[in-house]
PDB file of C-alpha atoms in Angstrom:
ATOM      1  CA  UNK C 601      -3.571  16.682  26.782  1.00  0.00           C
ATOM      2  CA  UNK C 602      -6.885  15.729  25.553  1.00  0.00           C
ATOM      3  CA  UNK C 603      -7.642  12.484  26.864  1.00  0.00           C
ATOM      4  CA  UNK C 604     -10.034  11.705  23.691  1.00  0.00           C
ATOM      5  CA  UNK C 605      -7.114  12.224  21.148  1.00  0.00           C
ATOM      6  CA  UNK C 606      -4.496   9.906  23.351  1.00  0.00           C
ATOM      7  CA  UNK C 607      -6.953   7.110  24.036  1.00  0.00           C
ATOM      8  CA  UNK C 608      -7.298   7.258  20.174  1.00  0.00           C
ATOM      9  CA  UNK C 609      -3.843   7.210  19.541  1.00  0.00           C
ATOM     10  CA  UNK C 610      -3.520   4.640  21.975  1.00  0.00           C
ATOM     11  CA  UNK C 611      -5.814   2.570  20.096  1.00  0.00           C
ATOM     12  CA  UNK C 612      -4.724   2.955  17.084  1.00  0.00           C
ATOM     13  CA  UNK C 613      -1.049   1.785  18.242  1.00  0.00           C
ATOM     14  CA  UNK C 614      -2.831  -1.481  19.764  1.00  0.00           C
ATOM     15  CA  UNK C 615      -4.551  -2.114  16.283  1.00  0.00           C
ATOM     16  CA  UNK C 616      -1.061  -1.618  14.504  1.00  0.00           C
ATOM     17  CA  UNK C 617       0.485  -3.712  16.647  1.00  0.00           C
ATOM     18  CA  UNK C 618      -1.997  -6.692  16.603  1.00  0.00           C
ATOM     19  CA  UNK C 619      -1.842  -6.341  12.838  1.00  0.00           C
ATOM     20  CA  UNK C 620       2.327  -6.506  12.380  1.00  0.00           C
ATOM     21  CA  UNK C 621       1.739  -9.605  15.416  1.00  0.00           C
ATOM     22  CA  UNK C 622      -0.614 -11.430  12.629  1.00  0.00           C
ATOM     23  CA  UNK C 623       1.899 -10.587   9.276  1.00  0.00           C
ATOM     24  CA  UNK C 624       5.206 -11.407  11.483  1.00  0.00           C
ATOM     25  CA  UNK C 625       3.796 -14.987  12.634  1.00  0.00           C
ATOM     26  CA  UNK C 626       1.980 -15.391   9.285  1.00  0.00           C
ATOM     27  CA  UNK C 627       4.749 -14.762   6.641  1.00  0.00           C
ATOM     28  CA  UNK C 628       7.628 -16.315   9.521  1.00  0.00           C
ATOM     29  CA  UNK C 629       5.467 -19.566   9.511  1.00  0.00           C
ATOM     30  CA  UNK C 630       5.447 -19.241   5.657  1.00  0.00           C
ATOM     31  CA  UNK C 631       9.270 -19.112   5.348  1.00  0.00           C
ATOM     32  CA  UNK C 632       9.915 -21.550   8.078  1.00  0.00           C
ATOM     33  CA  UNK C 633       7.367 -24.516   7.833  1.00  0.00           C
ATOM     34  CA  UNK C 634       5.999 -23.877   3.961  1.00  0.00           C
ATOM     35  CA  UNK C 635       3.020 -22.037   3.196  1.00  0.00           C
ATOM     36  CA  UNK C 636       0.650 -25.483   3.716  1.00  0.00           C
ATOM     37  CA  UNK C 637       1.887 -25.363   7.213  1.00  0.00           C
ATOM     38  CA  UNK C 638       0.964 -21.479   7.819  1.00  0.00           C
ATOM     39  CA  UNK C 639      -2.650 -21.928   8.691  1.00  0.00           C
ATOM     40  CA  UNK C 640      -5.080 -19.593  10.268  1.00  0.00           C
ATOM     41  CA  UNK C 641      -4.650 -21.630  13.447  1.00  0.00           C
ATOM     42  CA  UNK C 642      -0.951 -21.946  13.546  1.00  0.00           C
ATOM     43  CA  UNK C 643      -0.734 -18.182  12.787  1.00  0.00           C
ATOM     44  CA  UNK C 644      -3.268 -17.923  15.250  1.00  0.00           C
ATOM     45  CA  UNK C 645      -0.931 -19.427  18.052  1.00  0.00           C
ATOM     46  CA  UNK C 646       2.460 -17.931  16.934  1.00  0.00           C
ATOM     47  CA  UNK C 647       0.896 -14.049  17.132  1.00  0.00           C
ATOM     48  CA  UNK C 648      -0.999 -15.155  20.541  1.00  0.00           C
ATOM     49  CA  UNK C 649      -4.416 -13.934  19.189  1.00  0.00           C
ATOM     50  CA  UNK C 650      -8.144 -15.446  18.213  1.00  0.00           C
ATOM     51  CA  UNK C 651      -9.325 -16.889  15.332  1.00  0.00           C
ATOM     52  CA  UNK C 652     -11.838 -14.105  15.653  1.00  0.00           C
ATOM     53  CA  UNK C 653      -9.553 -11.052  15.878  1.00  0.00           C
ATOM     54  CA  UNK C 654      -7.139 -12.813  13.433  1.00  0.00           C
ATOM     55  CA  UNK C 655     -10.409 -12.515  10.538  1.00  0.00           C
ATOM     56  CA  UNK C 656     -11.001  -8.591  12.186  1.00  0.00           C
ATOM     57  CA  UNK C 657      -7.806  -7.758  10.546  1.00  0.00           C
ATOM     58  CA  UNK C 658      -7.230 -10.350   7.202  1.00  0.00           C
ATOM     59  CA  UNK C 659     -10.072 -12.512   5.397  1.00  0.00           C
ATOM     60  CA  UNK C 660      -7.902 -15.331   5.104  1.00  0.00           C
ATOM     61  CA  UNK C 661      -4.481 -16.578   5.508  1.00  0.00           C
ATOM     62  CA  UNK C 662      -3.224 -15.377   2.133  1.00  0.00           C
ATOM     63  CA  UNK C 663      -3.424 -11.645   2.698  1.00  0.00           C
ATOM     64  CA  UNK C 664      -1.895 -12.372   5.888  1.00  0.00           C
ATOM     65  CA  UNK C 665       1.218 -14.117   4.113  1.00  0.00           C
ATOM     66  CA  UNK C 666       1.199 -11.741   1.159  1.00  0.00           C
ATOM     67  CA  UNK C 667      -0.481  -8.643   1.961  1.00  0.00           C
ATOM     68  CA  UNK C 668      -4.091  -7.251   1.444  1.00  0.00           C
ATOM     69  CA  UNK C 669      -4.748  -7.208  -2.326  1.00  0.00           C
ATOM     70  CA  UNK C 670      -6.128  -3.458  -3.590  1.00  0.00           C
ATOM     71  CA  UNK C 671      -9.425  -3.033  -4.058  1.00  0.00           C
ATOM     72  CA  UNK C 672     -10.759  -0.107  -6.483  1.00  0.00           C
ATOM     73  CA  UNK C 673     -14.312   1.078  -6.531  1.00  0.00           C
ATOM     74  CA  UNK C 674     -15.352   4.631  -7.662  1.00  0.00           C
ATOM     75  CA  UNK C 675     -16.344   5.788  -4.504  1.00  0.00           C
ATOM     76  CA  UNK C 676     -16.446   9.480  -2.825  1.00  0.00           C
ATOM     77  CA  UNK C 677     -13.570   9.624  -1.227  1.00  0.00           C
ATOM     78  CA  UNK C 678     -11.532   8.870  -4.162  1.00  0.00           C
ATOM     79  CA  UNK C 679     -13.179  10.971  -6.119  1.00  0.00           C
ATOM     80  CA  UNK C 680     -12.604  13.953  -3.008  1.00  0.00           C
ATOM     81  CA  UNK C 681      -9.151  13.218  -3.589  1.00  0.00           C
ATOM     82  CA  UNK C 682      -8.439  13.192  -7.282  1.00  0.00           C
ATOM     83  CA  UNK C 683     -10.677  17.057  -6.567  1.00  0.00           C
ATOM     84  CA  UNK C 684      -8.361  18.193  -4.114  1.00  0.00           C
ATOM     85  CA  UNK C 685      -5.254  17.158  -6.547  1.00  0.00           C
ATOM     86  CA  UNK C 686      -6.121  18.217  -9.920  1.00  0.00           C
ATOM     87  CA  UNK C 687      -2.896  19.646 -10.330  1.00  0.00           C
ATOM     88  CA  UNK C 688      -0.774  17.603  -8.829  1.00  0.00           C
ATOM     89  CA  UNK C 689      -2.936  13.946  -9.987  1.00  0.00           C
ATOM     90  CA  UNK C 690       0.799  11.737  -9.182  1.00  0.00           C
ATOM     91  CA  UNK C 691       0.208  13.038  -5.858  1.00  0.00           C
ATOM     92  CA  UNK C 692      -3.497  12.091  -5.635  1.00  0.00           C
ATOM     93  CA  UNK C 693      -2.729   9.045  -7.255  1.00  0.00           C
ATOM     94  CA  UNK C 694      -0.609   8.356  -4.134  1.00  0.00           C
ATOM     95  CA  UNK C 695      -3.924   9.463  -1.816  1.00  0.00           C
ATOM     96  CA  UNK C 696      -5.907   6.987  -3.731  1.00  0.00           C
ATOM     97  CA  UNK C 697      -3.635   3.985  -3.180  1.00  0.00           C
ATOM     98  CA  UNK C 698      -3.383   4.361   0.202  1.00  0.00           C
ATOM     99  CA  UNK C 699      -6.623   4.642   0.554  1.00  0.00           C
ATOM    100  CA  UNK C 700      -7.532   1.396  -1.428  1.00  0.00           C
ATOM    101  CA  UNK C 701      -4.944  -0.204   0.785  1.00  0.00           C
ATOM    102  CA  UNK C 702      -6.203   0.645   3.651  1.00  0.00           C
ATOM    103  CA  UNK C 703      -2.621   1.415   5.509  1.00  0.00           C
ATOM    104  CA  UNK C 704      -0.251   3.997   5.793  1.00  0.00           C
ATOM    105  CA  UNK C 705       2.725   1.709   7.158  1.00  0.00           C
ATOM    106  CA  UNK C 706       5.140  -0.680   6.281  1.00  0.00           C
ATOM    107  CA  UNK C 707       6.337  -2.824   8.336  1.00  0.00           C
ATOM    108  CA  UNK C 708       9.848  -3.955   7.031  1.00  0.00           C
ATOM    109  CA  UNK C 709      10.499  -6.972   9.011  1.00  0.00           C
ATOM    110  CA  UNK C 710       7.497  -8.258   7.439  1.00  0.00           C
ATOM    111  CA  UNK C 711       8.277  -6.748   4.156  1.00  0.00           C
ATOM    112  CA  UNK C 712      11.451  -8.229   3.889  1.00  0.00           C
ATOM    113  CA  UNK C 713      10.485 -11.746   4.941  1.00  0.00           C
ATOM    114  CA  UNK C 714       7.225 -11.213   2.304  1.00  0.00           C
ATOM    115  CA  UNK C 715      10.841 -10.690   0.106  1.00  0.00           C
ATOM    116  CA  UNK C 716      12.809 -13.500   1.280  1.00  0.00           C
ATOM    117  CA  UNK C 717       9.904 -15.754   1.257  1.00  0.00           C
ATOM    118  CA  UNK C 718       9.441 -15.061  -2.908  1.00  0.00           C
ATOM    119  CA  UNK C 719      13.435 -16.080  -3.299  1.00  0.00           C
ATOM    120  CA  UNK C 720      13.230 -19.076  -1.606  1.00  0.00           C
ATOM    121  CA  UNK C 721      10.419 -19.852  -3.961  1.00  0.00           C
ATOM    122  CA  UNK C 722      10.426 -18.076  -6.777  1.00  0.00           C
ATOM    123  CA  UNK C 723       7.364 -19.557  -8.342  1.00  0.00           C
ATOM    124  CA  UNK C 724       5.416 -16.939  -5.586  1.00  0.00           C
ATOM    125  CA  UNK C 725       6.141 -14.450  -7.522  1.00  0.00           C
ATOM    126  CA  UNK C 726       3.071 -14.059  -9.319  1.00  0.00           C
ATOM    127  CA  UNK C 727       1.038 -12.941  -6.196  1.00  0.00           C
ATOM    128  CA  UNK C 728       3.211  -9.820  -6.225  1.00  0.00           C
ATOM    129  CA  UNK C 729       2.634  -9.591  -9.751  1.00  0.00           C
ATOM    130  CA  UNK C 730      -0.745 -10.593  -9.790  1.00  0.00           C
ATOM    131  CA  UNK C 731      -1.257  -7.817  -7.541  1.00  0.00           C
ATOM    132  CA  UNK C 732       0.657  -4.600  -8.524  1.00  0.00           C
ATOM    133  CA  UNK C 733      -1.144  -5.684 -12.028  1.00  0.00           C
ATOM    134  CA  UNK C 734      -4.523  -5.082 -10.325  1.00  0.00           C
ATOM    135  CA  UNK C 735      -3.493  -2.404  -8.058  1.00  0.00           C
ATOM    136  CA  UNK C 736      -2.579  -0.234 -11.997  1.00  0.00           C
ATOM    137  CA  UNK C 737      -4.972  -1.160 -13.614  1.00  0.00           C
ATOM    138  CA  UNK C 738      -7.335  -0.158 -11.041  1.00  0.00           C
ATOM    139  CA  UNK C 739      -5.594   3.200 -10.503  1.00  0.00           C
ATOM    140  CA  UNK C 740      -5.325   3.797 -14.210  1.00  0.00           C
ATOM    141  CA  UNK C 741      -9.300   3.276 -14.925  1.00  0.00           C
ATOM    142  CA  UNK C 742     -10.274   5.091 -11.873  1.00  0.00           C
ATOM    143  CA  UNK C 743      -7.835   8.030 -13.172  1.00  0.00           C
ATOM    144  CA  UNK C 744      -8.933   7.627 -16.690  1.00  0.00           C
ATOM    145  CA  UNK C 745     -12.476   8.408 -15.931  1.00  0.00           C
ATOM    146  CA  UNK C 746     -11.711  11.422 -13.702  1.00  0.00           C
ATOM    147  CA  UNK C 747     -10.023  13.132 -16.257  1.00  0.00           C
ATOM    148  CA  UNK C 748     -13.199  12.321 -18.858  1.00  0.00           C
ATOM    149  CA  UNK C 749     -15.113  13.913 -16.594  1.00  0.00           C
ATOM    150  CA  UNK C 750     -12.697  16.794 -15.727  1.00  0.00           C
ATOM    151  CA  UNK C 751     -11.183  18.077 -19.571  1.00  0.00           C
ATOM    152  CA  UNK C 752      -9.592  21.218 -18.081  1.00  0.00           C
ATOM    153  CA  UNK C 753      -7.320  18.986 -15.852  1.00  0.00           C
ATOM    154  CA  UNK C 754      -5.714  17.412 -18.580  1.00  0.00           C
ATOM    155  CA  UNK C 755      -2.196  18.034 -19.424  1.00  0.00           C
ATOM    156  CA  UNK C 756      -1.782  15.867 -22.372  1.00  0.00           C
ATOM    157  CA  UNK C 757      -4.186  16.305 -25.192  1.00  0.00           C
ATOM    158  CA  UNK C 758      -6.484  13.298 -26.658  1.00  0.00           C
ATOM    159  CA  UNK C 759      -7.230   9.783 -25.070  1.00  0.00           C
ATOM    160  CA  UNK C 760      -7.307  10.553 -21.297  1.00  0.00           C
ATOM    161  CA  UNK C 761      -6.396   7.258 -20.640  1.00  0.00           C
ATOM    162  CA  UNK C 762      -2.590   8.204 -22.106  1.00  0.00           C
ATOM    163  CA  UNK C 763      -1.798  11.343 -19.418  1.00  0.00           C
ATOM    164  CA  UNK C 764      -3.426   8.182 -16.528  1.00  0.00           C
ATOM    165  CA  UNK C 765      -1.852   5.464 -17.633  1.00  0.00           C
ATOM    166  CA  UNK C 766       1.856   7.859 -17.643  1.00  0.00           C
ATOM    167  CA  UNK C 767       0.341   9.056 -14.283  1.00  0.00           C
ATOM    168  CA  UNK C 768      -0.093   5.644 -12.625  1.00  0.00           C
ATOM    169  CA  UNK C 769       3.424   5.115 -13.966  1.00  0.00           C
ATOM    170  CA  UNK C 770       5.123   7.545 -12.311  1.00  0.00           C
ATOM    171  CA  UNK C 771       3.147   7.144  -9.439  1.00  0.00           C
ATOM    172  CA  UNK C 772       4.067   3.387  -8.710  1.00  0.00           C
ATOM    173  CA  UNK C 773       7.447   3.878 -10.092  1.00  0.00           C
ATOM    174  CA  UNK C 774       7.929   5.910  -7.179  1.00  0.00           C
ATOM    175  CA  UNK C 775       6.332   3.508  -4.736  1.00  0.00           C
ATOM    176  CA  UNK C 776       9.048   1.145  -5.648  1.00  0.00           C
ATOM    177  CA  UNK C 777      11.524   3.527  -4.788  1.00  0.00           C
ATOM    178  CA  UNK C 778      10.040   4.176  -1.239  1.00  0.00           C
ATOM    179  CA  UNK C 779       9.684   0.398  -0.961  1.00  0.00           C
ATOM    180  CA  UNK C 780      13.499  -0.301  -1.886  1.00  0.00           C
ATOM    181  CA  UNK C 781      14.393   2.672   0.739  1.00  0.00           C
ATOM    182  CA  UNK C 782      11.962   0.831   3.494  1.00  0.00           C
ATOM    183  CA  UNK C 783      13.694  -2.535   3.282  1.00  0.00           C
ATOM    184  CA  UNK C 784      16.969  -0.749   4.156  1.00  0.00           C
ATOM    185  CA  UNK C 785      15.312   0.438   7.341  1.00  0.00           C
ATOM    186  CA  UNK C 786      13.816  -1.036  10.371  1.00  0.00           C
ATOM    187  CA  UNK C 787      10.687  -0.498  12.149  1.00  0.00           C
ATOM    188  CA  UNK C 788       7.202   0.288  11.291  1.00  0.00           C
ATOM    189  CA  UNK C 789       7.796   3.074   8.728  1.00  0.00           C
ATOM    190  CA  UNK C 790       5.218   5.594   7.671  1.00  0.00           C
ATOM    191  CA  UNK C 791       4.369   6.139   3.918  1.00  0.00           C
ATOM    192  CA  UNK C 792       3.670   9.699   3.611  1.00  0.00           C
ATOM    193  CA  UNK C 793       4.145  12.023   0.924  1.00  0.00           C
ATOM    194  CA  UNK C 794       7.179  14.207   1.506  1.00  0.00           C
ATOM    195  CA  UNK C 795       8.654  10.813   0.801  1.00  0.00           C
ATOM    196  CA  UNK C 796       6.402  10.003  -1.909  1.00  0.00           C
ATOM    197  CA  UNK C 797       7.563  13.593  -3.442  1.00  0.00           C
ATOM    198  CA  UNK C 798      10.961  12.738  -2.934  1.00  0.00           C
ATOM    199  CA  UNK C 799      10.896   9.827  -4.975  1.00  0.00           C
ATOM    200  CA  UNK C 800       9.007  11.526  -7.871  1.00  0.00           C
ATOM    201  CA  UNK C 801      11.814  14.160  -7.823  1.00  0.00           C
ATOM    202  CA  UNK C 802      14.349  11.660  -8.071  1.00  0.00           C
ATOM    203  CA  UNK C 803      12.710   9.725 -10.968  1.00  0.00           C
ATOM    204  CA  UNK C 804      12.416  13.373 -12.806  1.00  0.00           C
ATOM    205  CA  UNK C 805      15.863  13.733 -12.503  1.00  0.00           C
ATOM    206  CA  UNK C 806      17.138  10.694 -13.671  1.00  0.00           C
ATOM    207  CA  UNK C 807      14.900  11.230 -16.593  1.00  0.00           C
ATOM    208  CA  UNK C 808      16.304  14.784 -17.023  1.00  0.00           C
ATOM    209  CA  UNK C 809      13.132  16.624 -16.846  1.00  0.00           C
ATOM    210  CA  UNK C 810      13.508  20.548 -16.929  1.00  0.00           C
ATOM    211  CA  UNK C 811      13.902  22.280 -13.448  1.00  0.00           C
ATOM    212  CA  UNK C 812      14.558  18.801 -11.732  1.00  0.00           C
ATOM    213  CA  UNK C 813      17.265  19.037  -8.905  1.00  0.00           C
ATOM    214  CA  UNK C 814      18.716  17.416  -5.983  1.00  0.00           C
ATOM    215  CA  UNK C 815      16.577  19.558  -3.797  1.00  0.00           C
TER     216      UNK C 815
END
């Protein structure tokens, strides 16, 4: 085995699991004490880690309760991706957003208690909102300009903000069905794109596109 490639792995499963330690105490604290009570400290104590590692992995307390907000910039690796998907730009949509997330897990004892937390306060509900909202409209500009810069990879004719905005949407419409199929499971639960593809076909079929099938 090549020792470089396990210690890596190794690592990476002691960053993963520091990170769910963080989200478990922070959004448990949340649902159990109120989200005043959930502080940096007390988060701190219930995951068993430093105030210093706890700000390695989340700026503050919020994105620990509710998730890392999406942030877009034009940078090269999006643009490498939206290259390497020009004909398949739902699929390099998908690239993009993991990529501005920064993960590609789910934890869904944490997503389900991020869940639970929003019905037993319903007035939370606009951080979800507030970011989905961003994380479109950041994927639709970013897509947007691609395809004004790259004509021959546009399906639809006219305003290339049309075929991304569609794009986006079909995108993040299947998102939510990989998220609804997540919270039925357990575990720390990989988002990768034979599931992603799944999803689109399934939205294609329900809207009776031509040559959509079961698979």
């Amino acid at each position: 085995m090549d020792d470089s490639r396990s210690s890596g792995g190794l690592r990476e499963r002691k960053r993963r699991a520091t990170e769910n330690a963080i989200e478990e105490a922070a959004v448990g604290l949340a649902l159990r004490d109120g989200i005043p009570a959930a502080t940096v400290e007390a988060i701190c104590r219930e995951a068993g880690v430093s105030r210093s590692t706890f700000f390695n992995y989340f700026p503050s307390k919020e994105q620990a309760i509710f998730g890392r907000a999406a942030e877009f910039a034009p940078d090269a690796t999006s643009e490498a991706i939206l290259d390497a998907h020009a004909g398949e730009l739902a699929v390099g949509v998908f690239y993009v957003g993991l990529h501005a997330l920064g993960s590609q897990r789910v934890n869904t004892e944490v997503a389900r208690a991020r869940v639970a937390l929003v019905a037993a306060d319903p007035s939370l509900a606009h951080h979800h909102a507030a970011a989905v909202a961003k994380l479109e409209a950041g994927l639709v500009a970013l897509l947007a300009d691609w395809l004004a810069r790259h004509p021959d990879a546009q399906r639809l004719p006219g305003d290339p903000l049309v075929e991304a905005t569609l794009t986006v949407a079909a995108a993040t419409g299947a998102g939510r069905l990989m998220m609804a199929e997540f919270l039925a499971g357990a575990g720390d639960v990989a988002i990768d794109e034979e599931r992603f593809r799944a999803a689109l076909a399934a939205m294609a079929l329900v809207a009776g596109a031509p040559g959509a099938s079961h698979g």
